[in-house]
Amino acid sequence: AQSVTQLGSHVSVSEGALVLLRCNYSSSVPPYLFWYVQYPNQGLQLLLKYTTGATLVKGINGFEAEFKKSETSFHLTKPSAHMSDAAEYFCAGEKSSGDKLTFGTGTRLAVRP
Amino acid sequence: DAGITQSPRHKVTETGTPVTLRCHQTENHRYMYWYRQDPGHGLRLIHYSYGVKDTDKGEVSDGYSVSRSKTEDFLLTLESATSSQTSVYFCAISESNPGTNTEAFFGQGTRLTVV
């Protein structure tokens, strides 16, 4: 099964600072990868997804992620954090062979004024 | 927002009682999923459905059963609730099967507490 690992269960940044949330995957088959965001007391919503082709993926709210096959990584970044970015972020993956979607354990992002 | 409604949104129940959670969709999506969310575990798949009366187990299916008699409704039943089933439960839907890079849409969640 697709395995997705998120490094760091909690990340804290200052408002205006770079956001970097890490995700690594393990797979012998090129995967489909997703980042979801969960705001307090809400369900998950899609930030962005990786398809074959362009390795730099742009999502909503200024987030982007880069697929690096050599590093088996799909880290999420945002150049300048905003207070409204405080949420929990989940990396998820699935194989193109039809395996089910697998989630990482999540990273809670705090943004300091 | 995708039309997904979970009910109830909050429930407190006693150990040993049966509990049914409902997921209702208005999107006519074929695939429906039940996940549980626990600190340190992320979201784990309990059961999923790929059509009316077609269901299969996920990675944490013990103690749970599901039914899907209509496209729009997917029920999750805890046959005899235990404290380890205290969790937040999310329903999700998708238009196509996993492995086709299709977005999953999530409900608002049901917070279940078993005392």
Short mmCIF file of C-alpha atoms in Angstrom, two decimals:
data_model
loop_
_atom_site.label_atom_id
_atom_site.label_comp_id
_atom_site.label_asym_id
_atom_site.label_seq_id
_atom_site.Cartn_x
_atom_site.Cartn_y
_atom_site.Cartn_z
CA ALA A 1 0.00 0.00 0.00
CA GLN A 2 1.02 3.57 -0.56
CA SER A 3 2.78 4.94 2.53
CA VAL A 4 2.90 8.64 3.25
CA THR A 5 4.98 10.16 6.03
CA GLN A 6 4.66 13.68 7.35
CA LEU A 7 7.61 14.99 9.33
CA GLY A 8 6.66 17.17 12.25
CA SER A 9 3.25 16.96 13.90
CA HIS A 10 3.41 20.66 14.85
CA VAL A 11 5.00 23.56 12.99
CA SER A 12 4.97 27.15 14.19
CA VAL A 13 5.92 30.14 12.05
CA SER A 14 5.64 33.88 12.34
CA GLU A 15 3.19 35.76 10.19
CA GLY A 16 4.94 36.63 6.92
CA ALA A 17 7.49 33.82 7.22
CA LEU A 18 7.97 30.89 4.88
CA VAL A 19 5.79 27.85 5.48
CA LEU A 20 7.34 24.44 4.79
CA LEU A 21 5.43 21.27 5.59
CA ARG A 22 7.17 18.02 4.75
CA CYS A 23 5.76 14.91 3.14
CA ASN A 24 7.60 11.83 1.89
CA TYR A 25 6.09 8.87 0.12
CA SER A 26 7.22 5.33 -0.45
CA SER A 27 6.14 3.63 -3.57
CA SER A 28 7.57 1.59 -6.40
CA VAL A 29 4.91 3.02 -8.68
CA PRO A 30 4.65 6.75 -9.46
CA PRO A 31 1.92 7.95 -7.16
CA TYR A 32 -0.82 10.51 -7.18
CA LEU A 33 -0.28 12.89 -4.28
CA PHE A 34 -2.54 15.36 -2.55
CA TRP A 35 -2.44 17.98 0.15
CA TYR A 36 -5.60 18.59 2.14
CA VAL A 37 -6.26 21.28 4.75
CA GLN A 38 -8.57 21.00 7.74
CA TYR A 39 -9.71 24.13 9.54
CA PRO A 40 -11.02 23.76 13.11
CA ASN A 41 -14.26 21.79 13.37
CA GLN A 42 -14.46 21.30 9.63
CA GLY A 43 -13.88 18.55 7.12
CA LEU A 44 -10.90 18.30 4.82
CA GLN A 45 -10.66 20.29 1.61
CA LEU A 46 -8.24 19.86 -1.24
CA LEU A 47 -5.33 22.31 -1.45
CA LEU A 48 -3.60 20.81 -4.46
CA LYS A 49 -2.83 17.55 -6.22
CA TYR A 50 0.02 16.15 -8.26
CA THR A 51 -0.59 14.56 -11.62
CA THR A 52 2.03 13.32 -14.04
CA GLY A 53 3.81 16.11 -15.86
CA ALA A 54 4.65 19.39 -14.16
CA THR A 55 6.45 18.74 -10.89
CA LEU A 56 5.60 22.10 -9.34
CA VAL A 57 1.95 22.22 -8.45
CA LYS A 58 0.11 25.37 -7.47
CA GLY A 59 -2.90 25.23 -5.22
CA ILE A 60 -5.34 27.49 -3.51
CA ASN A 61 -4.48 30.23 -1.01
CA GLY A 62 -0.93 30.68 -2.37
CA PHE A 63 0.28 27.19 -1.51
CA GLU A 64 2.40 25.10 -3.82
CA ALA A 65 4.16 21.76 -3.68
CA GLU A 66 6.99 20.23 -5.63
CA PHE A 67 7.13 16.56 -6.55
CA LYS A 68 10.73 15.31 -6.31
CA LYS A 69 11.03 11.73 -7.43
CA SER A 70 14.71 11.51 -6.50
CA GLU A 71 13.85 12.45 -2.91
CA THR A 72 10.40 10.77 -2.85
CA SER A 73 9.09 14.03 -1.46
CA PHE A 74 6.10 16.29 -1.96
CA HIS A 75 6.67 19.17 0.43
CA LEU A 76 4.11 21.96 0.78
CA THR A 77 5.28 25.57 0.81
CA LYS A 78 3.92 29.08 1.01
CA PRO A 79 6.23 32.10 0.77
CA SER A 80 4.47 34.20 3.38
CA ALA A 81 2.28 32.82 6.15
CA HIS A 82 -1.00 34.45 7.04
CA MET A 83 -2.90 34.07 10.29
CA SER A 84 -5.72 32.40 8.36
CA ASP A 85 -3.35 29.58 7.35
CA ALA A 86 -3.47 28.14 10.87
CA ALA A 87 -4.95 24.69 10.37
CA GLU A 88 -4.03 21.03 10.13
CA TYR A 89 -2.54 19.84 6.87
CA PHE A 90 -2.62 16.31 5.54
CA CYS A 91 -0.56 14.77 2.81
CA ALA A 92 -2.23 11.85 1.05
CA GLY A 93 -1.31 9.47 -1.73
CA GLU A 94 -2.61 6.74 -3.93
CA LYS A 95 -1.08 4.52 -6.53
CA SER A 96 -2.16 4.78 -10.12
CA SER A 97 -2.82 1.05 -9.95
CA GLY A 98 -5.99 1.67 -7.99
CA ASP A 99 -4.98 1.46 -4.37
CA LYS A 100 -6.99 3.39 -1.84
CA LEU A 101 -6.13 6.89 -0.66
CA THR A 102 -3.70 6.84 2.29
CA PHE A 103 -3.25 9.80 4.61
CA GLY A 104 -0.28 10.98 6.59
CA THR A 105 -0.66 11.69 10.28
CA GLY A 106 -1.09 15.42 9.76
CA THR A 107 0.86 18.58 10.61
CA ARG A 108 -0.74 21.30 12.69
CA LEU A 109 0.42 24.72 11.56
CA ALA A 110 0.37 27.60 14.03
CA VAL A 111 0.99 31.16 12.85
CA ARG A 112 2.32 33.66 15.41
CA PRO A 113 1.49 37.35 15.09
CA ASP B 1 -19.11 22.90 -1.44
CA ALA B 2 -19.90 19.33 -2.28
CA GLY B 3 -23.27 18.30 -0.97
CA ILE B 4 -22.37 15.97 1.87
CA THR B 5 -24.28 15.89 5.11
CA GLN B 6 -23.28 13.83 8.11
CA SER B 7 -25.67 13.15 10.96
CA PRO B 8 -25.54 13.44 13.84
CA ARG B 9 -22.70 15.94 14.20
CA HIS B 10 -22.15 15.05 17.84
CA LYS B 11 -23.12 12.00 19.83
CA VAL B 12 -22.42 10.61 23.26
CA THR B 13 -23.27 6.98 23.78
CA GLU B 14 -22.69 4.26 26.33
CA THR B 15 -20.38 1.31 25.96
CA GLY B 16 -22.14 -1.69 24.46
CA THR B 17 -24.86 0.20 22.63
CA PRO B 18 -25.24 0.16 18.85
CA VAL B 19 -24.70 3.43 17.02
CA THR B 20 -25.44 4.38 13.43
CA LEU B 21 -23.91 7.34 11.65
CA ARG B 22 -25.38 8.58 8.42
CA CYS B 23 -23.75 10.14 5.38
CA HIS B 24 -25.98 11.68 2.74
CA GLN B 25 -24.74 13.07 -0.59
CA THR B 26 -26.46 15.02 -3.31
CA GLU B 27 -23.66 14.71 -5.88
CA ASN B 28 -24.54 11.28 -7.24
CA HIS B 29 -20.93 10.15 -6.78
CA ARG B 30 -20.32 6.45 -7.02
CA TYR B 31 -17.69 6.10 -4.29
CA MET B 32 -18.30 6.76 -0.62
CA TYR B 33 -15.92 6.30 2.30
CA TRP B 34 -15.92 6.30 6.07
CA TYR B 35 -12.76 7.43 7.86
CA ARG B 36 -11.93 7.93 11.50
CA GLN B 37 -9.57 10.65 12.64
CA ASP B 38 -7.49 10.22 15.76
CA PRO B 39 -4.51 12.25 17.04
CA GLY B 40 -1.25 10.83 15.80
CA HIS B 41 -2.97 8.58 13.26
CA GLY B 42 -4.35 10.98 10.69
CA LEU B 43 -7.32 9.59 8.81
CA ARG B 44 -7.78 5.85 8.57
CA LEU B 45 -10.20 4.14 6.26
CA ILE B 46 -12.90 2.07 7.93
CA HIS B 47 -15.07 0.94 5.00
CA TYR B 48 -15.88 2.15 1.55
CA SER B 49 -18.51 1.62 -1.09
CA TYR B 50 -18.18 1.50 -4.85
CA GLY B 51 -21.87 1.30 -5.61
CA VAL B 52 -25.25 0.39 -4.19
CA LYS B 53 -24.88 -2.73 -2.07
CA ASP B 54 -21.17 -2.90 -2.97
CA THR B 55 -18.91 -2.33 0.00
CA ASP B 56 -15.48 -3.38 1.15
CA LYS B 57 -13.30 -3.18 4.24
CA GLY B 58 -10.63 -0.61 4.95
CA GLU B 59 -7.68 -0.86 7.30
CA VAL B 60 -9.63 -0.47 10.59
CA SER B 61 -12.93 -2.23 9.92
CA ASP B 62 -13.19 -4.41 13.04
CA GLY B 63 -16.27 -3.51 15.09
CA TYR B 64 -17.88 -1.58 12.23
CA SER B 65 -20.35 -2.46 9.52
CA VAL B 66 -21.76 -0.42 6.65
CA SER B 67 -24.69 -0.43 4.33
CA ARG B 68 -25.55 1.36 1.14
CA SER B 69 -29.07 0.75 -0.10
CA LYS B 70 -29.24 3.96 -2.13
CA THR B 71 -26.62 5.92 -4.06
CA GLU B 72 -27.00 8.90 -1.79
CA ASP B 73 -26.80 7.23 1.63
CA PHE B 74 -23.93 5.40 3.32
CA LEU B 75 -24.49 4.22 6.88
CA LEU B 76 -21.81 3.30 9.38
CA THR B 77 -22.84 1.12 12.31
CA LEU B 78 -20.90 0.44 15.45
CA GLU B 79 -22.43 -2.85 16.46
CA SER B 80 -21.46 -2.57 20.15
CA ALA B 81 -19.67 0.68 20.89
CA THR B 82 -16.40 0.62 22.83
CA SER B 83 -14.34 3.44 24.29
CA SER B 84 -11.68 2.83 21.63
CA GLN B 85 -14.23 3.94 19.04
CA THR B 86 -14.36 7.43 20.50
CA SER B 87 -13.21 9.46 17.52
CA VAL B 88 -14.19 11.91 14.84
CA TYR B 89 -15.74 10.18 11.87
CA PHE B 90 -15.62 11.61 8.37
CA CYS B 91 -17.55 10.61 5.32
CA ALA B 92 -16.03 11.27 1.92
CA ILE B 93 -17.21 10.88 -1.65
CA SER B 94 -15.49 10.73 -5.00
CA GLU B 95 -16.67 10.50 -8.56
CA SER B 96 -14.14 7.91 -9.66
CA ASN B 97 -12.21 5.11 -8.06
CA PRO B 98 -8.90 5.61 -6.26
CA GLY B 99 -5.97 5.50 -8.61
CA THR B 100 -7.51 7.92 -11.05
CA ASN B 101 -6.28 11.08 -9.34
CA THR B 102 -9.81 12.11 -8.43
CA GLU B 103 -10.47 14.51 -5.60
CA ALA B 104 -12.30 13.24 -2.54
CA PHE B 105 -14.82 15.57 -0.90
CA PHE B 106 -15.34 15.39 2.83
CA GLY B 107 -18.25 15.94 5.16
CA GLN B 108 -18.05 18.06 8.30
CA GLY B 109 -17.47 15.11 10.57
CA THR B 110 -19.26 13.43 13.47
CA ARG B 111 -17.72 13.59 16.91
CA LEU B 112 -18.57 10.37 18.74
CA THR B 113 -17.84 9.85 22.41
CA VAL B 114 -18.32 6.43 23.98
CA VAL B 115 -18.54 6.54 27.78
#
